[in-house]
Coordinates of C-alpha atoms in Angstrom, one line a residue:
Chain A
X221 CA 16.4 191.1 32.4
X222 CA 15.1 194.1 34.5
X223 CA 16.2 193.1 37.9
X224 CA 16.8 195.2 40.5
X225 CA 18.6 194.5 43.9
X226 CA 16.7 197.1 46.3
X227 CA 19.2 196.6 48.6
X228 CA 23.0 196.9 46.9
X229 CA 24.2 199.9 46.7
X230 CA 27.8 198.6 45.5
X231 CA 31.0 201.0 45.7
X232 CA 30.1 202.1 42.1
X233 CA 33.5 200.7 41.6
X234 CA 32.9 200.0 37.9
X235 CA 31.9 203.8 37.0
X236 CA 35.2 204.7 35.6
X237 CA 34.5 205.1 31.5
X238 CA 38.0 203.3 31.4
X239 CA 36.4 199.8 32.6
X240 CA 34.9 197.6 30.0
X241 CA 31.5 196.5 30.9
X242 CA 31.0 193.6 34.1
X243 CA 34.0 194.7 35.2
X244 CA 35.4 196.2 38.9
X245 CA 38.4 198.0 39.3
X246 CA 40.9 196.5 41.5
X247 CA 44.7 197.6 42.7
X248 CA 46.3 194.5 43.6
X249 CA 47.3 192.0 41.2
X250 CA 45.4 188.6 41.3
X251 CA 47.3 185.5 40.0
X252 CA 45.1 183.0 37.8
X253 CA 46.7 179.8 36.1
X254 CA 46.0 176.4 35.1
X255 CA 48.2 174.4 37.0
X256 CA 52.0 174.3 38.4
X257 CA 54.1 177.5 38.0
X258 CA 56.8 176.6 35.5
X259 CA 60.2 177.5 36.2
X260 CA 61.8 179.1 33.2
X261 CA 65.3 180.3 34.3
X262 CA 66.7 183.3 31.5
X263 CA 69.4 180.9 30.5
X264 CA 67.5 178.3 28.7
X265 CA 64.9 180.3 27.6
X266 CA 63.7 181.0 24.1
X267 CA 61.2 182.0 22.1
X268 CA 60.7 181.2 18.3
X269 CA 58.1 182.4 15.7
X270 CA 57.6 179.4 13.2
X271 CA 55.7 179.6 9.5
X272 CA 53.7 177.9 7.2
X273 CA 57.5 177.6 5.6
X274 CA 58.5 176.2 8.6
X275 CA 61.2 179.0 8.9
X276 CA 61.9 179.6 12.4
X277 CA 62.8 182.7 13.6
X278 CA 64.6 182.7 17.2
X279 CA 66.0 184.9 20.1
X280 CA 67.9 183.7 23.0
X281 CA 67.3 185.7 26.3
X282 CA 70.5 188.0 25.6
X283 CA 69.6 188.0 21.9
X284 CA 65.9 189.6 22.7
X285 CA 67.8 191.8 25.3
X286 CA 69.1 193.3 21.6
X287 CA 65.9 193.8 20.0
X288 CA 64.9 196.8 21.8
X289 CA 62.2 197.3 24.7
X290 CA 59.3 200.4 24.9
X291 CA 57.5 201.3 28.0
X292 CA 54.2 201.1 28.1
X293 CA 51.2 202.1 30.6
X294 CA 47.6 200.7 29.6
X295 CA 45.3 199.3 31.2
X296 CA 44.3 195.2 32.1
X297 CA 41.5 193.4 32.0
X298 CA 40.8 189.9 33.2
X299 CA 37.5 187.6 32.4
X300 CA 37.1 187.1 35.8
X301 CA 35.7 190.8 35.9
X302 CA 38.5 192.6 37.5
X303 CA 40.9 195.5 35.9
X304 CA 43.7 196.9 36.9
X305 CA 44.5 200.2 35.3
X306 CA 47.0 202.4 34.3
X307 CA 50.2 199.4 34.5
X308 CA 53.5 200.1 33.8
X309 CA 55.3 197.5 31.3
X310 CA 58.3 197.1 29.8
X311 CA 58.6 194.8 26.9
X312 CA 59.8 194.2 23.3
X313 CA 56.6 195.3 20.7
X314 CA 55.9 192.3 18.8
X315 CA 55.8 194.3 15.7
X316 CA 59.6 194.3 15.9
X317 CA 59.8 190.4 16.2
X318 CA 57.8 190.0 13.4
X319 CA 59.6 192.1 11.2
X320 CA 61.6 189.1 9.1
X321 CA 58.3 186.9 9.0
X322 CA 57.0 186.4 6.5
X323 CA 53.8 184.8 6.5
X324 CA 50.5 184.3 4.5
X325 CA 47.9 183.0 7.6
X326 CA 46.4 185.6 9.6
X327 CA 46.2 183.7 12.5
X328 CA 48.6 182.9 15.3
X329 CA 48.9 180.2 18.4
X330 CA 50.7 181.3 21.7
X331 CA 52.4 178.7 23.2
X332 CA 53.9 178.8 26.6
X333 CA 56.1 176.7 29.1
X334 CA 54.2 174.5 31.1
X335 CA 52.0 173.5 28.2
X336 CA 49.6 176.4 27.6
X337 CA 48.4 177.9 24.6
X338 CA 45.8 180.8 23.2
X339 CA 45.1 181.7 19.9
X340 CA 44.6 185.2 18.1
X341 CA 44.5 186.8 14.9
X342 CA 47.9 188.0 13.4
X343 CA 46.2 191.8 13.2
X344 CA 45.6 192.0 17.2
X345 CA 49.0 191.2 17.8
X346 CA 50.7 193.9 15.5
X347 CA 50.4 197.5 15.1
X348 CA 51.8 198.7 18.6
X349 CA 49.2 196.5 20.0
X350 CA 51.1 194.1 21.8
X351 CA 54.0 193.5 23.3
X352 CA 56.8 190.4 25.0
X353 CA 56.5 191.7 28.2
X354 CA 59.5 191.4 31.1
X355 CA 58.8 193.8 33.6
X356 CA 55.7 195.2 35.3
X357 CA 55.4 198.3 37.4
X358 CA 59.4 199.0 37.5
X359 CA 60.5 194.8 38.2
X360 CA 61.2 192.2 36.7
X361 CA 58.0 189.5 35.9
X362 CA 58.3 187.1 38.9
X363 CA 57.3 183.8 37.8
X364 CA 53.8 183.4 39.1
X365 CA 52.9 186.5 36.6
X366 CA 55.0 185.0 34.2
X367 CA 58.1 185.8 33.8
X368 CA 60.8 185.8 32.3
X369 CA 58.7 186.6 29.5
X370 CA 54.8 187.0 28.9
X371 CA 52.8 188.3 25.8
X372 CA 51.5 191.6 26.6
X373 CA 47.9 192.5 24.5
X374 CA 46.0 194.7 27.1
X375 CA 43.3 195.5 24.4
X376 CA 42.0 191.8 24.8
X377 CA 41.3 189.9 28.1
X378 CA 44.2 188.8 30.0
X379 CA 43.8 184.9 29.3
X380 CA 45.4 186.0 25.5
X381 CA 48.4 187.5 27.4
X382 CA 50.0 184.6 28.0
X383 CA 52.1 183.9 30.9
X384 CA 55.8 182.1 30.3
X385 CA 55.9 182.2 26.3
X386 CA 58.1 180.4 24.9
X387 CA 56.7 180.6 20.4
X388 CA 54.6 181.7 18.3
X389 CA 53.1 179.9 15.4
X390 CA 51.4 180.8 11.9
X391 CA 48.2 179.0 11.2
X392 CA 46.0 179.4 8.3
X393 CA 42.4 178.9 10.6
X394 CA 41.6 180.5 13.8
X395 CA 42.2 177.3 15.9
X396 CA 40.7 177.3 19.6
X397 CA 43.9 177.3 22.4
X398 CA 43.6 176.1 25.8
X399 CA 40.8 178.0 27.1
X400 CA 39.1 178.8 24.0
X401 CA 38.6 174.9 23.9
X402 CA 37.2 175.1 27.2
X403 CA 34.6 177.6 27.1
X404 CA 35.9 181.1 26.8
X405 CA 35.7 183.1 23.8
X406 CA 37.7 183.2 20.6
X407 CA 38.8 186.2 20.1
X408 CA 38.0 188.1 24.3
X409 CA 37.1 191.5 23.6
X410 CA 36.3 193.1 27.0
X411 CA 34.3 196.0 25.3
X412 CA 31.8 193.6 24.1
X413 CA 32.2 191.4 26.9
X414 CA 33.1 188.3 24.6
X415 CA 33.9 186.7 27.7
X416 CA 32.3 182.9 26.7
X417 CA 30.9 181.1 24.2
Chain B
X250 CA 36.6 187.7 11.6
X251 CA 36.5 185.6 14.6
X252 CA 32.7 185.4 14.5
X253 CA 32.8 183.3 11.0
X254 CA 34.1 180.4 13.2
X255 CA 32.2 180.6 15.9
X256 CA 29.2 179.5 14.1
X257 CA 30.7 176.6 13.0
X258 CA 31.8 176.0 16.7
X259 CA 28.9 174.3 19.4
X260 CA 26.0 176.4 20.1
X261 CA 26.8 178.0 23.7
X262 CA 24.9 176.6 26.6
X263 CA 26.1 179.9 28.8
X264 CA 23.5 182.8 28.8
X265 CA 22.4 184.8 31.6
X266 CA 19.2 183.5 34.0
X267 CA 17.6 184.6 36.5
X268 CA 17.9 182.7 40.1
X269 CA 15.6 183.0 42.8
X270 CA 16.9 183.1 46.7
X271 CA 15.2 179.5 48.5
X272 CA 16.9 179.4 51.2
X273 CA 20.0 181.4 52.9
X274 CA 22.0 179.7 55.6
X275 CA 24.9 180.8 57.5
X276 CA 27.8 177.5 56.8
X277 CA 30.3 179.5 59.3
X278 CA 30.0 183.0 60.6
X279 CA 31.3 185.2 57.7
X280 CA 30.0 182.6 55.1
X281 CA 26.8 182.0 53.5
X282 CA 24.9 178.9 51.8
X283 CA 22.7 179.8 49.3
X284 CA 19.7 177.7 47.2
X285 CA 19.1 179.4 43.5
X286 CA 16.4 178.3 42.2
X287 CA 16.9 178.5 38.3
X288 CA 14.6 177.5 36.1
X289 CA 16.3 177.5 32.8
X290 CA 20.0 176.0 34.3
X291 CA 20.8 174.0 32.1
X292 CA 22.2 171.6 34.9
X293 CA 26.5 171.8 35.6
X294 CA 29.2 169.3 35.7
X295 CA 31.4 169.1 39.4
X296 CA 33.8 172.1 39.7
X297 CA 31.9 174.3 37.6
X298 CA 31.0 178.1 38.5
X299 CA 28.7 181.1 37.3
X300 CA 28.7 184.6 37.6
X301 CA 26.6 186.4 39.8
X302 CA 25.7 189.8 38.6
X303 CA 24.1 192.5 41.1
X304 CA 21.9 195.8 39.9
X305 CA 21.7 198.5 41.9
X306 CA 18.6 201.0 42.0
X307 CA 20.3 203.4 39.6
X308 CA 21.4 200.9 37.4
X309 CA 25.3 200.1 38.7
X310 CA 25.8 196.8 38.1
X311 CA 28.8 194.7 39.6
X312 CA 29.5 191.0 38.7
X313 CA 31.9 188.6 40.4
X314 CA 32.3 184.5 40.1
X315 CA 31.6 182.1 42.7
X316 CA 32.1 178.2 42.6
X317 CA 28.8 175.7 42.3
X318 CA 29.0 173.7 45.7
X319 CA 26.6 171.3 43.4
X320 CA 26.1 169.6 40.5
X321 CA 24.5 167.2 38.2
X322 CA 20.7 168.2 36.3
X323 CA 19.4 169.9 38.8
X324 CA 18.0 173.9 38.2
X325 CA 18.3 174.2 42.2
X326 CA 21.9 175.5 43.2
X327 CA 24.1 176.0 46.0
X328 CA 26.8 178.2 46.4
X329 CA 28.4 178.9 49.4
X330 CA 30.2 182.5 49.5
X331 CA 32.6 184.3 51.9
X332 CA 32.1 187.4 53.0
X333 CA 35.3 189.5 52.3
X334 CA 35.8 192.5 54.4
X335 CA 35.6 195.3 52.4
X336 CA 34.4 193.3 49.5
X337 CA 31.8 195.1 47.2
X338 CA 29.2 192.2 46.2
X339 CA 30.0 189.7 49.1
X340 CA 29.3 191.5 51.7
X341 CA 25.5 191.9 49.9
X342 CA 25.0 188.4 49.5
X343 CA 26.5 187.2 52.6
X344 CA 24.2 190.1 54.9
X345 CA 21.6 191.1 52.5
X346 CA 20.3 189.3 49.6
X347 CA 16.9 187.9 51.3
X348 CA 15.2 184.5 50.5
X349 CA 12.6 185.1 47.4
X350 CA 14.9 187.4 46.1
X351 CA 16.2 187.3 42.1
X352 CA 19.7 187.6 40.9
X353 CA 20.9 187.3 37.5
X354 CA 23.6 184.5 37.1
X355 CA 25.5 183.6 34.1
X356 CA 26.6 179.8 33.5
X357 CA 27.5 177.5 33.9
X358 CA 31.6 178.4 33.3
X359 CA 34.5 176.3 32.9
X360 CA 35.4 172.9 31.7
X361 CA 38.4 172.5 32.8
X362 CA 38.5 172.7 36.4
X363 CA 35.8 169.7 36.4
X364 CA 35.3 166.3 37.2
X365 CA 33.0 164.3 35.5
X366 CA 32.3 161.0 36.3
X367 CA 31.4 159.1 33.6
X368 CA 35.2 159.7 31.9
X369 CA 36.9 156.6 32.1
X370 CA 38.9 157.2 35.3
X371 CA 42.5 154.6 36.3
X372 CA 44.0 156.7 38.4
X373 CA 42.7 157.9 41.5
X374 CA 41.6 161.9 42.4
X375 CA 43.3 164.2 44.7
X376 CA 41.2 167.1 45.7
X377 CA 43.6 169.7 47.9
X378 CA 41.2 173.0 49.1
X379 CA 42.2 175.7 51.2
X380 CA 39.9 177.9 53.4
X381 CA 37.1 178.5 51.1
X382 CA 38.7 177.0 47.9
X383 CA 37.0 173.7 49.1
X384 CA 33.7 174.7 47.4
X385 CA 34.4 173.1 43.8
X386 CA 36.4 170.0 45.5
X387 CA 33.5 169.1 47.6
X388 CA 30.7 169.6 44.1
X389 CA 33.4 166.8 42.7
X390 CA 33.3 164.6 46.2
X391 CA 29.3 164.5 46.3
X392 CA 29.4 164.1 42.8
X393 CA 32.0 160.8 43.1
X394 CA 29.3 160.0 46.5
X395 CA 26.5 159.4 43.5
X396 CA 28.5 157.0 41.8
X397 CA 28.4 153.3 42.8
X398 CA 31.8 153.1 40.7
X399 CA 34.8 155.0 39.9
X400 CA 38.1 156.3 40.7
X401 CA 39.7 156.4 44.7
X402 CA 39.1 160.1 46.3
X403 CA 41.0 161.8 48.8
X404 CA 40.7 165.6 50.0
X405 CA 43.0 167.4 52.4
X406 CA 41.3 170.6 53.4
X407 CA 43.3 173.2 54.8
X408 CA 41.5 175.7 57.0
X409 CA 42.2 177.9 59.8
X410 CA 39.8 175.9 62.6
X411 CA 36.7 173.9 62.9
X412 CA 34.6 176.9 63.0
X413 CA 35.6 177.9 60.0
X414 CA 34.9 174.6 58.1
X415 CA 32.5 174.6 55.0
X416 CA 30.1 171.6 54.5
X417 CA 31.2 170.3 58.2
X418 CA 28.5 167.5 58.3
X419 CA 28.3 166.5 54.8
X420 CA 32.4 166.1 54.5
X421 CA 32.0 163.7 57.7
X422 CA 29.5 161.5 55.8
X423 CA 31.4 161.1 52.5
X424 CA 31.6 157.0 52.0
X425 CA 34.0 157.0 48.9
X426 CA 36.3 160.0 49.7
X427 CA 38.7 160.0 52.7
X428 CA 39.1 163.4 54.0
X429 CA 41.7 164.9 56.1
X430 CA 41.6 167.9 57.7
X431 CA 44.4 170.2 58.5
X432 CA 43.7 173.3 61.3
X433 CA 46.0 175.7 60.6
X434 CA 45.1 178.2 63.8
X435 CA 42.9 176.3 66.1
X436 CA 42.4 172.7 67.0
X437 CA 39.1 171.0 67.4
X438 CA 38.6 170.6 71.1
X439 CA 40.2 167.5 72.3
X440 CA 42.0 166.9 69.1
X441 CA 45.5 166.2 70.9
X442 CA 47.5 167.9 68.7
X443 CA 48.2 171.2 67.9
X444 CA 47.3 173.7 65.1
X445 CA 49.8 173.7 62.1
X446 CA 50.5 175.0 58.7
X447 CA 50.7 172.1 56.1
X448 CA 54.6 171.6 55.0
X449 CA 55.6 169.5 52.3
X450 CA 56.2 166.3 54.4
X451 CA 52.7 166.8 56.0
X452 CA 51.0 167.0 52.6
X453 CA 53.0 164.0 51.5
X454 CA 51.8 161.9 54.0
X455 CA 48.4 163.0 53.4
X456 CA 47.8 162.5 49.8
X457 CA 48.2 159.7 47.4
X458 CA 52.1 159.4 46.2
X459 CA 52.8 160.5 42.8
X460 CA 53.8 156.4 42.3
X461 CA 49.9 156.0 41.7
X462 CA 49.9 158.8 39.2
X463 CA 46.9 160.2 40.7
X464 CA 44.9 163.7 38.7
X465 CA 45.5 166.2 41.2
X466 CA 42.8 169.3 41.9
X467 CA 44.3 172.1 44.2
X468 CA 42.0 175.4 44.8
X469 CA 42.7 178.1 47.5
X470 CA 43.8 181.7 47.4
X471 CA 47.5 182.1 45.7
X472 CA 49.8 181.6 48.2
X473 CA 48.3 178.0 48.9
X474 CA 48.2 177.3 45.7
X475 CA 51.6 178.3 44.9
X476 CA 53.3 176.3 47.5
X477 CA 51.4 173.1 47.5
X478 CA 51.5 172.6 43.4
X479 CA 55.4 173.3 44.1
X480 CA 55.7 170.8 46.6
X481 CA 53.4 168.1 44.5
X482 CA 55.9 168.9 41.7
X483 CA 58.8 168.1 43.8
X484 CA 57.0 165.4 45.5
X485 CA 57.6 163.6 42.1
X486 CA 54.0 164.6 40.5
X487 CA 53.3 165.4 36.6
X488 CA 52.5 169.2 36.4
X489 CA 49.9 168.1 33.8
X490 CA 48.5 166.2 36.3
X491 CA 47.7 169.2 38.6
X492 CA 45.1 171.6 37.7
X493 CA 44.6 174.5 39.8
X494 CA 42.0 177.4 41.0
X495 CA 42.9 180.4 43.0
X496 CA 40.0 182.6 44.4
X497 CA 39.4 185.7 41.6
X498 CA 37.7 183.2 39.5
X499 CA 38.6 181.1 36.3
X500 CA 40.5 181.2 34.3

């Protein structure tokens, strides 16, 4: 819109080519959620993939222990215009779970303890794009980012990683999750700010 | 492949306008109440926020979100910012940004952190701010002030002392929502009690019991949020009955 604001010189915070567009690079780690932390204690944790077939695939804690964890550093992006770069994870890829599904819809909603959900296409999940996520620069994810277990997909914005997942589910159309329904955008990719809709 | 739905999905109402500075006001030393005029705002519901984005002389821009202290049809609007030290854009509008002066704004954002009066409402509203956190809880108190009818409001507002307090006057007015406030540092002169952190027991005696099932709004940097949503849930309330909002925005 052509306005200028004579006065703000701003730290030129945002002129790293890593940061998406409307976004400043921070180093702590800010916490954003709906509502109550959940407790989700390892032992009666799980997390299950279901299908159209309704074939559901499932791993106890110490059973996704066994399915093999990479590291990871990439970079995080929230809507609310900050990034964080160059994070250390650990978590299993998501290719690895999915390798028994079998599955004819392309698209996929995240559900999580505590209620929430977000929705993505199947193809921005696999690929070494995403990960289950347990640890986060060298510890373990403490509840309030998560843990025990959050969905890792740094190439989107950081609502899609959700926090305390507990499933997966197939789905033939690209259904709105929790804050897809309330404003934000469907798919969230930072490099074209699709921040709302 | 997203985009197919989208069309399909309603139109958006967020796009980017441009605001105009009426009036700037200083609500507490390091915090500043600004008027927007906005033309084209499409008016916001009560807990709603937009973003703020800055442009620099060479063309840097920075963006950050701030809470709407108002509400309703209005294109006027009020937000009231802290300055954080160090901060990047705060510090600008808090010292800098002169009346008559345009900014770019984007809203208005989210629909979830939001009360809106004309849902039919049983149970009552609990509206829990700390420090500056109480910006969105006080849109949804003046917005429940409007209304000849509706649910029971409460707020406990947590802040360090009275010099510190947002919207001083106006909370003291409010006919339909009782308001407590905690001082966490400093007393009020004369107030006969000392300064003290809100525990568990103090924020049960200050809120409605979860026996009357009340919705719950809690917004305040992390650590506040953290502990008093923990101690609503073990106060006996329905986590789905507490929404939350740390400062870094929504969601």
């Amino acid at each position: 819109m052509g306005v200028i604001n004579g006065g703000f010189g701003g730290r030129h915070g945002s002129s790293d080519p890593r940061l998406p567009p409307g976004q400043t690079h921070v180093y702590d780690w800010p916490v954003l959620s709906t509502g109550p932390t959940p407790n989700v204690d390892e032992g009666r944790w799980s997390f299950t993939i279901t299908t159209e077939d309704e074939v559901a695939h499932r791993w106890n804690w110490s059973e996704f222990q066994e399915v093999g964890v990479e590291d990871i550093v990439t970079d995080i992006h929230c809507v609310t215009h900050w990034s964080k770069l160059d994070m250390a994870w650990r978590g299993v890829p998501i290719d690895r779970l999915f390798e028994d599904v079998e599955t004819s819809y392309d698209y996929v909603m995240v559900r999580s303890y505590g209620g929430y959900t977000t929705n993505l296409p199947l193809e921005d999940l696999l690929d070494g794009q995403a990960w289950l996520a347990t640890e986060a620069e060298g510890e373990p994810l403490t509840p309030e980012h998560g843990g025990p277990a959050r969905l890792l997909v740094p190439h989107l914005y950081f609502w899609k990683s959700a926090k305390w997942i507990r499933g997966m589910e197939m789905m033939p159309l690209d259904d709105p999750g929790f804050w897809e329904q309330n404003g934000y955008h469907l798919r969230g990719d930072p490099w074209r700010e699709e921040r709302y809709w | 492949m997203a985009r197919g739905t989208l069309l399909v999905m309603t139109p958006s109402r967020v796009r980017w306008h441009l605001g105009r500075v009426l009036s700037r006001q200083f609500e507490t030393e390091s915090a500043i109440r600004l008027e927007l005029d906005v033309p084209t705002w499409p008016g916001n519901v009560a807990g709603a926020h937009l973003d703020i984005r800055l442009t620099a002389p060479d063309g840097y821009q920075a963006s950050r979100s701030y809470s709407l202290a108002s509400s309703g049809e209005s294109t006027r609007v009020v937000l009231v910012i802290q300055e954080l030290p160090g901060g990047e854009v705060s510090p600008f509008l808090v010292r800098q940004l002169a009346e008559g002066e345009e900014v770019e704004v984007q809203g208005p954002l989210g629909r979830f952190f939001v009360w809106i009066p004309a849902e039919p409402e049983q149970s009552p509203v609990q509206l829990i701010a700390g420090g500056s956190g109480v910006v969105p809880l006080f849109s949804m108190a003046s917005a429940r002030e409007r209304e000849p009818k509706g649910a029971d409001f409460r707020l406990l507002y947590s802040v360090r002392s009275p010099r510190d307090e947002f919207f001083a006057d106006e909370l003291a007015e409010l006919s339909r929502t009782i308001v407590e406030i905690v001082h966490t540092r400093e007393s009020a002169p004369g107030a006969g009690r000392p300064p003290r952190r809100l525990t568990r027991e103090a924020l049960a005696a200050s809120t409605f019991p979860a026996s009357l099932s009340p919705r719950i709004f809690v917004c305040g940097p992390t650590p506040f949020v953290e502990a008093v949503a923990g101690w609503l849930v073990e106060l006996g309330h329905d986590p789905a009955q507490i929404r939350t909002e740390r400062f870094g925005g929504s969601p």
